[in-house]
PDB file of C-alpha atoms and ligand atoms in Angstrom:
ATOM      1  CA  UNK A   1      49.084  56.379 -38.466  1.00  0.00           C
ATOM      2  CA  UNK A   2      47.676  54.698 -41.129  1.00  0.00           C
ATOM      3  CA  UNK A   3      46.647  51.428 -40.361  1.00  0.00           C
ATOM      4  CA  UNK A   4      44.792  48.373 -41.469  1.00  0.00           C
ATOM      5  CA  UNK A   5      43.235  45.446 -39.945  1.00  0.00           C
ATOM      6  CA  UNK A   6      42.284  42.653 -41.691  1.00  0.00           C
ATOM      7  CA  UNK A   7      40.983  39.516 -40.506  1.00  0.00           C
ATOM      8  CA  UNK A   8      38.386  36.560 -41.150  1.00  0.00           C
ATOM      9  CA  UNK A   9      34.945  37.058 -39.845  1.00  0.00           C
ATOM     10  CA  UNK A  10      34.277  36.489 -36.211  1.00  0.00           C
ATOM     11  CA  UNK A  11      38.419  37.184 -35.956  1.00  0.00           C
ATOM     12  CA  UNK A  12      37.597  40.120 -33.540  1.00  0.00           C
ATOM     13  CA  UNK A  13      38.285  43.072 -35.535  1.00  0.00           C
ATOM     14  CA  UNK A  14      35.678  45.259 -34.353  1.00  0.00           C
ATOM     15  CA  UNK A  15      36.419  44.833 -30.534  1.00  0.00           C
ATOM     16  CA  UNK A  16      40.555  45.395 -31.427  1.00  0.00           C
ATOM     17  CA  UNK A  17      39.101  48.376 -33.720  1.00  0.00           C
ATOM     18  CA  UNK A  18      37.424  50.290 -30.705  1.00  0.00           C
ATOM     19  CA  UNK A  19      40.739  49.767 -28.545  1.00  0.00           C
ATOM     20  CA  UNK A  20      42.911  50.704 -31.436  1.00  0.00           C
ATOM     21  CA  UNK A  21      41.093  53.858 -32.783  1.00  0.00           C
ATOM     22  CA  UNK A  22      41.268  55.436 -29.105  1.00  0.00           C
ATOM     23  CA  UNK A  23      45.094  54.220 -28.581  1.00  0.00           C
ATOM     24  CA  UNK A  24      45.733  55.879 -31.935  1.00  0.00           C
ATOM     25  CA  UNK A  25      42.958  58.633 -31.644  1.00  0.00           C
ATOM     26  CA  UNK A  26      42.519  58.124 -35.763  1.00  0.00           C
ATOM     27  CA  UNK A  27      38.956  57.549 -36.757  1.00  0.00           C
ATOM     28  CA  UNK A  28      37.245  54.303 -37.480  1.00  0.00           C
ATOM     29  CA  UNK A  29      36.501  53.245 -40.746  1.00  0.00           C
ATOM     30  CA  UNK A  30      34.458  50.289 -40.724  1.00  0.00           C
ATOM     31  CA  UNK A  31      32.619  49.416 -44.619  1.00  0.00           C
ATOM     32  CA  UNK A  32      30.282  46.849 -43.190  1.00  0.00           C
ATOM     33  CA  UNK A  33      29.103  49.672 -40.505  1.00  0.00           C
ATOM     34  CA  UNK A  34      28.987  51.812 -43.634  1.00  0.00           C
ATOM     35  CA  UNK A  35      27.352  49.487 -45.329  1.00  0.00           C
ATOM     36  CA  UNK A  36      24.683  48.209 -42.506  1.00  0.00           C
ATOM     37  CA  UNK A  37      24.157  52.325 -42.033  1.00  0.00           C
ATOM     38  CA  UNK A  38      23.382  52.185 -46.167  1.00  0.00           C
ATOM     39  CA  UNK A  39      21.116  49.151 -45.540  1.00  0.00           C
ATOM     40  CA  UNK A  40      19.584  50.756 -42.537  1.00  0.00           C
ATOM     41  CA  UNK A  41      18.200  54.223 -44.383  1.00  0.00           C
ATOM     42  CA  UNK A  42      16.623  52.340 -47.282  1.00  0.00           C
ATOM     43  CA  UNK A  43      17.943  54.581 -49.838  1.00  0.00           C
ATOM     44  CA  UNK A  44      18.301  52.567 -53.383  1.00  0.00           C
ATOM     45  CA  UNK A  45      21.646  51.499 -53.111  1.00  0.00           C
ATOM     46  CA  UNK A  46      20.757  50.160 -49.576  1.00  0.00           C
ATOM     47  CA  UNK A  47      18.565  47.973 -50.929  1.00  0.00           C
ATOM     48  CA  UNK A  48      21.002  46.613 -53.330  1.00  0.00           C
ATOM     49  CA  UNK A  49      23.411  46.389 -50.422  1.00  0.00           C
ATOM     50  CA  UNK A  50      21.595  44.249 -48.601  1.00  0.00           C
ATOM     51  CA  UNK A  51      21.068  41.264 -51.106  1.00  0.00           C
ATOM     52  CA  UNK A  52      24.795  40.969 -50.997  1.00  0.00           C
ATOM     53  CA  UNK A  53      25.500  40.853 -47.819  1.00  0.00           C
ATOM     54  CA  UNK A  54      22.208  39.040 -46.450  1.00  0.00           C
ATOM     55  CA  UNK A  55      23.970  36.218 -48.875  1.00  0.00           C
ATOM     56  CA  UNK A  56      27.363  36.528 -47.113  1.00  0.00           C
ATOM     57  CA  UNK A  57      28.738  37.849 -50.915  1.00  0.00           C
ATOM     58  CA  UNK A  58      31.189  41.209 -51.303  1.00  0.00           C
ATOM     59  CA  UNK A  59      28.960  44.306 -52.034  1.00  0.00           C
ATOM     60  CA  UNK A  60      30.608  45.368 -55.960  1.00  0.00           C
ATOM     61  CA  UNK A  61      33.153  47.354 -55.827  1.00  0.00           C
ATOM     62  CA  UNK A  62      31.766  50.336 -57.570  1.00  0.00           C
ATOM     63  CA  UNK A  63      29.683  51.032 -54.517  1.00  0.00           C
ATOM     64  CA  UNK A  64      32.766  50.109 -51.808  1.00  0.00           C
ATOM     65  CA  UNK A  65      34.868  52.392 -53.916  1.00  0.00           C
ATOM     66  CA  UNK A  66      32.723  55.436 -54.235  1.00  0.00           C
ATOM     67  CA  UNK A  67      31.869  55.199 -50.340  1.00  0.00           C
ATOM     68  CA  UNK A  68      35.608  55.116 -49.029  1.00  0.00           C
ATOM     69  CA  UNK A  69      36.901  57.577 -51.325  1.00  0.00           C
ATOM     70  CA  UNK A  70      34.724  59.806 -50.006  1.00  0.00           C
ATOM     71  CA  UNK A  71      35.053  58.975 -46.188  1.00  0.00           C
ATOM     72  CA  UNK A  72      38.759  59.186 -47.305  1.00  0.00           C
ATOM     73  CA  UNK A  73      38.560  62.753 -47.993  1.00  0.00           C
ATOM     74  CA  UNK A  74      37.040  64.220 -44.962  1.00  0.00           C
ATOM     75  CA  UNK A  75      39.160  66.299 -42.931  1.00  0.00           C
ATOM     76  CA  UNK A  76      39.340  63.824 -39.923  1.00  0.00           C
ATOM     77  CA  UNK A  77      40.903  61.101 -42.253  1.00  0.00           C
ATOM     78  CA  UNK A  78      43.888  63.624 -42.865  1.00  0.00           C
ATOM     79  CA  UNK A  79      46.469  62.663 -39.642  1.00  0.00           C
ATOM     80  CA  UNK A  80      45.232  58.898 -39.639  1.00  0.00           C
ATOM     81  CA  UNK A  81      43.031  56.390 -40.151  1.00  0.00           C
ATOM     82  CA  UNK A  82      41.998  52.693 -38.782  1.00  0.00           C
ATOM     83  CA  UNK A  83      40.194  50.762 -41.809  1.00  0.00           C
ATOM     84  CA  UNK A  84      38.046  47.819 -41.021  1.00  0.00           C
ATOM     85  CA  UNK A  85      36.984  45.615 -43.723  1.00  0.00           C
ATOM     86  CA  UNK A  86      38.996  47.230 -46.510  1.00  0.00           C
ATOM     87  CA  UNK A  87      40.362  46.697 -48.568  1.00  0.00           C
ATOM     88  CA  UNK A  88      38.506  43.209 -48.831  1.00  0.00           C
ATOM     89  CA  UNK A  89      40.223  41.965 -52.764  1.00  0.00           C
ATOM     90  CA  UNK A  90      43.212  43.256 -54.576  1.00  0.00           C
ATOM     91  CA  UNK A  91      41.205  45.435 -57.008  1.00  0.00           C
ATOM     92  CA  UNK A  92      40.698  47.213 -53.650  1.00  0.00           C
ATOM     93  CA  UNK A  93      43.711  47.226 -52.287  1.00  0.00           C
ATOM     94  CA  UNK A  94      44.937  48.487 -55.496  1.00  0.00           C
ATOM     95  CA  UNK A  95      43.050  51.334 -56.014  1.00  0.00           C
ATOM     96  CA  UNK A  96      43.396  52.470 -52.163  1.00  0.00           C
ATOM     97  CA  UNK A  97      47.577  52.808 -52.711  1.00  0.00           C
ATOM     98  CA  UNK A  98      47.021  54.925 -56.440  1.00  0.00           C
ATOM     99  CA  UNK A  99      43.945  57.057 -53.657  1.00  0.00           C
ATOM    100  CA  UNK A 100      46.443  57.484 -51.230  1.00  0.00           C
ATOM    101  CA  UNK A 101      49.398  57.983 -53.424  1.00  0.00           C
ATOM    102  CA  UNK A 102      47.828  60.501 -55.763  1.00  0.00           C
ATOM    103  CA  UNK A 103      47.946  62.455 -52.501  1.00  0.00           C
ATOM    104  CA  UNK A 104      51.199  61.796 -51.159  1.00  0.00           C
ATOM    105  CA  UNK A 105      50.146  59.335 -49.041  1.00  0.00           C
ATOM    106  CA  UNK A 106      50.691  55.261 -47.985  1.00  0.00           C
ATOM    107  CA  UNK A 107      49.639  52.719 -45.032  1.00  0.00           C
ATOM    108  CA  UNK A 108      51.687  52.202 -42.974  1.00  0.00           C
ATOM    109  CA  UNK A 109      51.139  49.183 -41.712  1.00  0.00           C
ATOM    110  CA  UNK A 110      48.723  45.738 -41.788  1.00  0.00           C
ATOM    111  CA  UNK A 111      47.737  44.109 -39.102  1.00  0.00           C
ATOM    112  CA  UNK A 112      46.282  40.167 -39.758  1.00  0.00           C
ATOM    113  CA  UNK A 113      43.841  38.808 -36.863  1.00  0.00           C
ATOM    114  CA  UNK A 114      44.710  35.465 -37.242  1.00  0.00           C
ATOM    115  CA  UNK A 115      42.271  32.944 -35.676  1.00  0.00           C
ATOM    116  CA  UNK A 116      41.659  28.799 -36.739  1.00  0.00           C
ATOM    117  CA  UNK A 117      38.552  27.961 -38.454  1.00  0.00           C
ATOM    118  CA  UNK A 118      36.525  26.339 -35.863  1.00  0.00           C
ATOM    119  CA  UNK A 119      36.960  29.268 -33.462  1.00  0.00           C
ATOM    120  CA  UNK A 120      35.347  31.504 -36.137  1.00  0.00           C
ATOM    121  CA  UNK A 121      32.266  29.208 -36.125  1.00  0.00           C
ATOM    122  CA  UNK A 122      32.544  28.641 -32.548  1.00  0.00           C
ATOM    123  CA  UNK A 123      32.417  32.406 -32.090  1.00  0.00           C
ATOM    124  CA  UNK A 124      29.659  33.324 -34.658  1.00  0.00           C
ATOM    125  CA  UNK A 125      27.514  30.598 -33.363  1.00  0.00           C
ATOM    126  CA  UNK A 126      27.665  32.704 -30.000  1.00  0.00           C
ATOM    127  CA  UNK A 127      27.415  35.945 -31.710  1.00  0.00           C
ATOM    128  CA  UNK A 128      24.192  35.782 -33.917  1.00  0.00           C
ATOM    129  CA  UNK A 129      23.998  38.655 -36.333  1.00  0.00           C
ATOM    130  CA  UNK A 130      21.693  38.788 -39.137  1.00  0.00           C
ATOM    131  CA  UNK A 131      24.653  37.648 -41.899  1.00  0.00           C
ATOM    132  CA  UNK A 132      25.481  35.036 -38.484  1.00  0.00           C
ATOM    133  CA  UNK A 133      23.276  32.039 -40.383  1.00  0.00           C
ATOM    134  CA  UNK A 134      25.535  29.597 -40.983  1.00  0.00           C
ATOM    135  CA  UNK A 135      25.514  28.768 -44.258  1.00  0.00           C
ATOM    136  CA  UNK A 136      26.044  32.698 -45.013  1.00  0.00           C
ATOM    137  CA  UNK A 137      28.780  32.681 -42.639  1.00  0.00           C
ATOM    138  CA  UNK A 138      30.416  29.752 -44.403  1.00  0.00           C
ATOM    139  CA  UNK A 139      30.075  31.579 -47.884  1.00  0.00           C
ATOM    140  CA  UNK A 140      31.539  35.034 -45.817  1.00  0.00           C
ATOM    141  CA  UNK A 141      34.759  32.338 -44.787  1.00  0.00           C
ATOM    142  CA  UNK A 142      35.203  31.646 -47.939  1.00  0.00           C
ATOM    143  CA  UNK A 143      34.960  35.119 -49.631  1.00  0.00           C
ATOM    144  CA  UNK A 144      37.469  35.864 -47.058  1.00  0.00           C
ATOM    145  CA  UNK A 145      39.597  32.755 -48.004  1.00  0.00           C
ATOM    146  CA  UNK A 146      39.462  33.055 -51.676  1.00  0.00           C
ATOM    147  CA  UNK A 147      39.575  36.853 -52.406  1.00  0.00           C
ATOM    148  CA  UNK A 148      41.378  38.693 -49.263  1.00  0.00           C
ATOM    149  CA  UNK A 149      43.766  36.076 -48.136  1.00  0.00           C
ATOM    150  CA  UNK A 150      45.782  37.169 -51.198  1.00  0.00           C
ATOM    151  CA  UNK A 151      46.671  40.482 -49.296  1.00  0.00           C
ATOM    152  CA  UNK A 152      48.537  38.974 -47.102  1.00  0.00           C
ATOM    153  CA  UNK A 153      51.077  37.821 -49.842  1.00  0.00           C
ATOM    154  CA  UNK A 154      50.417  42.015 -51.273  1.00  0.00           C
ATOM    155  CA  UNK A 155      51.064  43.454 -47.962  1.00  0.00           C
ATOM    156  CA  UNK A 156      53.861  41.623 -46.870  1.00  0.00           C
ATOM    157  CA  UNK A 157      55.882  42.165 -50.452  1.00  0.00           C
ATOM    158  CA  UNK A 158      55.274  45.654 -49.211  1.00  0.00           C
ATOM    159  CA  UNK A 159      57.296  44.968 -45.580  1.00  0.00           C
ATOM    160  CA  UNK A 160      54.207  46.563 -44.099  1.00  0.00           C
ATOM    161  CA  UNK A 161      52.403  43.023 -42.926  1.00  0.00           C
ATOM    162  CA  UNK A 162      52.336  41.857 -39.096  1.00  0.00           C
ATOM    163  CA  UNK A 163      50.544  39.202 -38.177  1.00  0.00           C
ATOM    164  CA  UNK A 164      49.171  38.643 -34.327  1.00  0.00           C
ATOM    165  CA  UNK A 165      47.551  35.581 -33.300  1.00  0.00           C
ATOM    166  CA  UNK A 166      44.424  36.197 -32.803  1.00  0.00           C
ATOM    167  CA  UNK A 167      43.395  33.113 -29.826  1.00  0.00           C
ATOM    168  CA  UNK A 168      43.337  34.122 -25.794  1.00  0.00           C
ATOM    169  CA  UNK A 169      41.842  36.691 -24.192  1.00  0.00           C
ATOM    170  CA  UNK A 170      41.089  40.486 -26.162  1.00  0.00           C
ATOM    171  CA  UNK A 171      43.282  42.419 -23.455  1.00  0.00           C
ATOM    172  CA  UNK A 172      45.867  39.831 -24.780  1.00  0.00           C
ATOM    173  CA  UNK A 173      45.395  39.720 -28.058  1.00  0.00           C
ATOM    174  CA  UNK A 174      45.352  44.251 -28.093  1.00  0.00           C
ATOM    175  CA  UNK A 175      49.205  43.876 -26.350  1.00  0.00           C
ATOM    176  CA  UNK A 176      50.085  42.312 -28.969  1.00  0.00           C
ATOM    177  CA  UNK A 177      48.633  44.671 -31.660  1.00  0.00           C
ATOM    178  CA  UNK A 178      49.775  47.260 -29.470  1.00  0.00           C
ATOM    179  CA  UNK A 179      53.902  45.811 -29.614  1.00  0.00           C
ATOM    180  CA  UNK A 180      53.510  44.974 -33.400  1.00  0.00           C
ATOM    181  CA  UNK A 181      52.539  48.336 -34.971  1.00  0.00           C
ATOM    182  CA  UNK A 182      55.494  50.072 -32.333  1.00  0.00           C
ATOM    183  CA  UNK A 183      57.991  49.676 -35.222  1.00  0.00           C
ATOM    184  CA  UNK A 184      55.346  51.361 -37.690  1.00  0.00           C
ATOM    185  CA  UNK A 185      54.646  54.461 -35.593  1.00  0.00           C
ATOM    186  CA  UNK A 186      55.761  57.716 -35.614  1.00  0.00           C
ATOM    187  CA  UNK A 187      58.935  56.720 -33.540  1.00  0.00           C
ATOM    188  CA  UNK A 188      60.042  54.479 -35.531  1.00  0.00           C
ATOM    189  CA  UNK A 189      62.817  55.088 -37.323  1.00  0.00           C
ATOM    190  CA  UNK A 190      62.241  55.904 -41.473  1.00  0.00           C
ATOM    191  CA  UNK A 191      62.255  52.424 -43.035  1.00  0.00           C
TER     192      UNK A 191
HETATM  193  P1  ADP B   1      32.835  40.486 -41.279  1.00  0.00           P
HETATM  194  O1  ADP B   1      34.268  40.848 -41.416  1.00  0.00           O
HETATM  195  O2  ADP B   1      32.512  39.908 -39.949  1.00  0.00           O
HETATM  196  O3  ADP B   1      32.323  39.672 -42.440  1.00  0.00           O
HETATM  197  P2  ADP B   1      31.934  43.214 -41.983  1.00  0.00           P
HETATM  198  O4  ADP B   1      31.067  44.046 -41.116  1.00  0.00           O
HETATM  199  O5  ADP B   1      33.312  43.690 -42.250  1.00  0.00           O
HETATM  200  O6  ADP B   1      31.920  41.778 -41.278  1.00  0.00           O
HETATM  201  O7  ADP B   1      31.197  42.977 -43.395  1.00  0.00           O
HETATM  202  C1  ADP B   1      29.888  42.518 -43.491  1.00  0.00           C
HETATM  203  C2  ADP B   1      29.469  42.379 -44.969  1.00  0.00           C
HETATM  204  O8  ADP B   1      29.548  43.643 -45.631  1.00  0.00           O
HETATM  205  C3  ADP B   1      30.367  41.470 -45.805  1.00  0.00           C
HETATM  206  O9  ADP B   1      29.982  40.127 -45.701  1.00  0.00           O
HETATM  207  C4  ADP B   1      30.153  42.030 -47.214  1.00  0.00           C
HETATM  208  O10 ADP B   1      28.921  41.601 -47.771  1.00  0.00           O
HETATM  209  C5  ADP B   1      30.031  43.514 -46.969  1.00  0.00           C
HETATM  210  N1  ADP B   1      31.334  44.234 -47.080  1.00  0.00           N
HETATM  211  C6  ADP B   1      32.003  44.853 -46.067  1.00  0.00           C
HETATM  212  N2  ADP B   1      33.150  45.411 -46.504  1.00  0.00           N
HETATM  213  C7  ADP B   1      33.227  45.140 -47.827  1.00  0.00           C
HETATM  214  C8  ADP B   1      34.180  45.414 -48.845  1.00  0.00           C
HETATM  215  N3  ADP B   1      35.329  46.096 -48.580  1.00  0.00           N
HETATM  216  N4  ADP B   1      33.936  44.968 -50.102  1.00  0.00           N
HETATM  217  C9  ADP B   1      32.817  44.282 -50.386  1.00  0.00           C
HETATM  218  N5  ADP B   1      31.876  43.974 -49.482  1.00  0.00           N
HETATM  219  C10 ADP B   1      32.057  44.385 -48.207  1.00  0.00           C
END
C-alpha cells in the first residue's frame, strides 16, 4: 500500500507511523527524519537545512524533491510505502503523482490526523524538541495551515482522503486508522 499521513505538528504522526509501517510492513518515510539525519552529518546542505527548520519554515523544495525521489527509487519503496511529512504544499504533491505515475504508479490513500489547536500546543509544550520553541512552533502551525491544508481539498477530489480524529488515546486513535484505510487495501474491491 501506498499511503500517506498528513497531519499538523504535534498531531501524532510519528507514533501512528511506527504502528502503521509494521501493520503494513512498507517502509517509513519520514522528510523531517531525513532532514534532522541531513542536519545531523553537517554536510553543506545540512547546514542550509537547518536555518529553515530551526525557524519552523519549509526546507525549499529543490532539496525535499531531490531527497524523496531518490528514497523513492530504492528497491524497498517498490511494494509500498508510508510517507510522513510529504508531500507538505501542492507543488509537492504535484510532482509526487507525475513521480509515481511516470512509473505506473498512485497513492492509494490519505490519511488526515486531525487534532484542535490547543491540543497541538498543549502537546508540544510537553514534548520539547529543538523546533518545540513556541514561537517556531506557531510559525510550523501556520506553514501547516496555510500551505498543506490545501491537500486536503487535492486529496479528497481524488476520493483517496480519510480523515480520523485525531483526540483520545493512540491505541484508539491506530483502530481507527486501522478501519479507515480497510477500503484502500489490497482487499478492497478496484474503485
Ligand atoms: P512536524 O510535522 O512536527 O512539523 P517534521 O519532522 O515532519 O515535524 O518536520 C520538521 C521540519 O522539517 C519542518 O518544520 C520543516 O522545516 C522541515 N520539513 C519536513 N518535511 C518537509 C517538506 N516535505 N517540505 C519542506 N520542509 C519540510
Amino acid at each position: 500500500m501506498r499511503i500517506i499521513l498528513i497531519g499538523p505538528p504535534g498531531a501524532g504522526k510519528g507514533t501512528q507511523c511506527e504502528r502503521l509501517i509494521h501493520h503494513l510492513r512498507v517502509p517509513h518515510l519520514s522528510t523531517g527524519e531525513m532532514l534532522r539525519h541531513a542536519v545531523r552529518a553537517g554536510s553543506p546542505e545540512g547546514l542550509e537545512v537547518a536555518r529553515y527548520m530551526d525557524q519552523g519554515q519549509l526546507v525549499p523544495d529543490p532539496i525535499i524533491l531531490g531527497m524523496v525521489t531518490k528514497r523513492l527509487e530504492s528497491a524497498d519503496c517498490r511494494a509500498g510505502f508510508l510517507l510522513d511529512g510529504f508531500p507538505r504544499t501542492l507543488t509537492q504533491a504535484a510532482t509526487l503523482d507525475e513521480l509515481l505515475e511516470r512509473r505506473a504508479m498512485a497513492i492509494d490513500c490519505v490519511v488526515e490526523l486531525a487534532v484542535p489547536r490547543e491540543e497541538l500546543v498543549r502537546r508540544m509544550l510537553a514534548r520539547g524538541r529543538s523546533d518545540d520553541d513556541p514561537s517556531v512552533f506557531a510559525t510550523r502551525i501556520a506553514s501547516f495551515e496555510l500551505q498543506t491544508a490545501p491537500l486536503l481539498a487535492y486529496y479528497a477530489r481524488q476520493g483517496k482522503l480519510v480523515s480520523i480524529d485525531g483526540m483520545g488515546s493512540a491505541d484508539a486513535i491506530f483502530e481507527r486508522v486501522k478501519a479507515s484505510i480497510r477500503r484502500f487495501g489490497p482487499a478492497a474491491p478496484r474503485r
